[in-house]
Amino acid sequence: CTTTLTGHNRPLKSVAISPDGTWLATTGDDGTVRLWDRASATCTTTLTGHNRPVKSVAISPDGTWLATGGSDGTVRLWDRASATCTTTLTDHTASVTSVAISSDGTWLATTSIDGTVRLWDRLSLVHNPPGHARPLKVSSVAIAPDGTWLATGGSDGTVRLWDRASATCTTTLTSRNGRHMNSVAIAPDGTWLATGGSDGTVQLWDRASGTHTTLTNHNGCVWSVAISPDGTWLATTGGFEWAVWLWDRASGVCTTTLTNRNGRHVESVAISPDGTWLATGDNSGTVQIWDRASGTCTTTLVTYNSPVKSVAISPDGTWLATTGDAGTVQLWDRASGTCTTTLTGHNGWVWSVAISPNGTWLATGDNSGTVRIWEVASRRVVAVERSNGPVYACAWGSSRELAVRREQGVYLFAFGV
């Protein structure tokens, strides 16, 4: 024995040696990960984040990051240079016993005493963004127009901006009242974003400075926010109100109130590509088409006898898609107001629908944890993804990139590449 390294105060569980042999990583029952310089025999870095014994560690082929598995059921990815946890993977339901990284560093495999082996795509998944405080429910996700970053809103009262390439949180926007962020939308030019919270306020955030303006008029939770194509106005819906509010972004003034005359809560809103009309879904099972200029409902679509959870409008504005508690997806012709297709296959409530920017694909997510990708032209399912936990929201970044929000976190998928 040429050297003895001391620092852990409880039994060690795993050791990994760096690709160049100059340093090593160790984990132990004290819940820490330690990085050691071999030449000097000193601990150069201590990584903390696991709150229980760390069972396994693996070092990436290029030596720039590590993966660890713990008794807390999480797998953590660490950036070696900054000594920070960049991603937390939470799909295992029990202690993680082993971690291995592929030779090209793009994916990893983990095992657990929950009886599963999981394969993770490191480049396309962001599980449970580590910046949000716990216990966490990530309520909303939106992808920036240029696809380089995304925004998430959580139950800790913060909005996190994430760099897509590195999967790291670049900015944290904190609401002063710390209330749950239910919805987030990014402006077309990417310079500002809007959020709706459980305190009944809408906040407009400047991305560069992190400052915000608060719009107050709702008397209940704000469930949905949509920004107009030109970025000059926005639409919001509230949990305890039977209306849709239209706001002027520059002045922060509510210019129009669209009253849902059936007296039911409006749960979803979408703005047409040309900004002249809107579609809303409520908990009575109806979808209403509104003329923005006059503030009147021009068409009522009777969808289900259960709440409509999500509404999406096609890029050309000629059709729309709706989902709800009935377990189906319905496609509607806007001109005639008729349902042209009912898509079946989900075995639970369908809570989210999103149409790709080119109108070719439809993404839907249900409460059983299933995401389905539909080819619009053929009305057939071309891809299915399943995981733990309900799917609350879907958002397309491009026609090939999809963000899915579950209770555990946000997942990014590169579809059809």
Tab-separated table of N, CA, C and O in Angstrom, residues 37 105 109 174 243 250 277 328 374 390:
chain	number	residue	atom	x	y	z
A	37	ASP	N	-6.950	13.903	-5.469
A	37	ASP	CA	-5.775	14.016	-6.335
A	37	ASP	C	-4.814	12.898	-5.967
A	37	ASP	O	-4.388	12.776	-4.802
A	105	GLY	N	-20.226	8.393	-23.576
A	105	GLY	CA	-20.696	9.372	-22.615
A	105	GLY	C	-22.080	9.937	-22.868
A	105	GLY	O	-22.501	10.868	-22.184
A	109	ALA	N	-26.541	3.627	-17.533
A	109	ALA	CA	-27.420	2.566	-17.036
A	109	ALA	C	-27.354	2.539	-15.523
A	109	ALA	O	-26.287	2.727	-14.932
A	174	THR	N	-37.543	34.625	-8.855
A	174	THR	CA	-38.255	34.317	-7.618
A	174	THR	C	-39.411	35.270	-7.398
A	174	THR	O	-39.231	36.490	-7.372
A	243	ALA	N	-64.190	33.625	-16.819
A	243	ALA	CA	-63.820	34.601	-17.838
A	243	ALA	C	-62.400	34.359	-18.317
A	243	ALA	O	-61.625	33.627	-17.712
A	250	ALA	N	-47.716	46.369	-22.815
A	250	ALA	CA	-46.991	47.616	-22.555
A	250	ALA	C	-47.509	48.335	-21.311
A	250	ALA	O	-46.730	48.762	-20.452
A	277	TRP	N	-58.295	35.635	-33.010
A	277	TRP	CA	-59.276	34.860	-32.251
A	277	TRP	C	-58.593	33.944	-31.244
A	277	TRP	O	-57.378	33.729	-31.320
A	328	THR	N	-60.121	10.839	-24.666
A	328	THR	CA	-59.962	10.912	-26.119
A	328	THR	C	-59.372	12.264	-26.518
A	328	THR	O	-59.330	13.208	-25.727
A	374	TRP	N	-48.827	11.552	-32.654
A	374	TRP	CA	-49.743	11.200	-33.737
A	374	TRP	C	-49.316	11.902	-35.028
A	374	TRP	O	-48.942	13.070	-35.017
A	390	PRO	N	-48.314	11.233	-13.966
A	390	PRO	CA	-49.146	11.872	-14.986
A	390	PRO	C	-48.365	12.851	-15.847
A	390	PRO	O	-47.379	13.442	-15.415
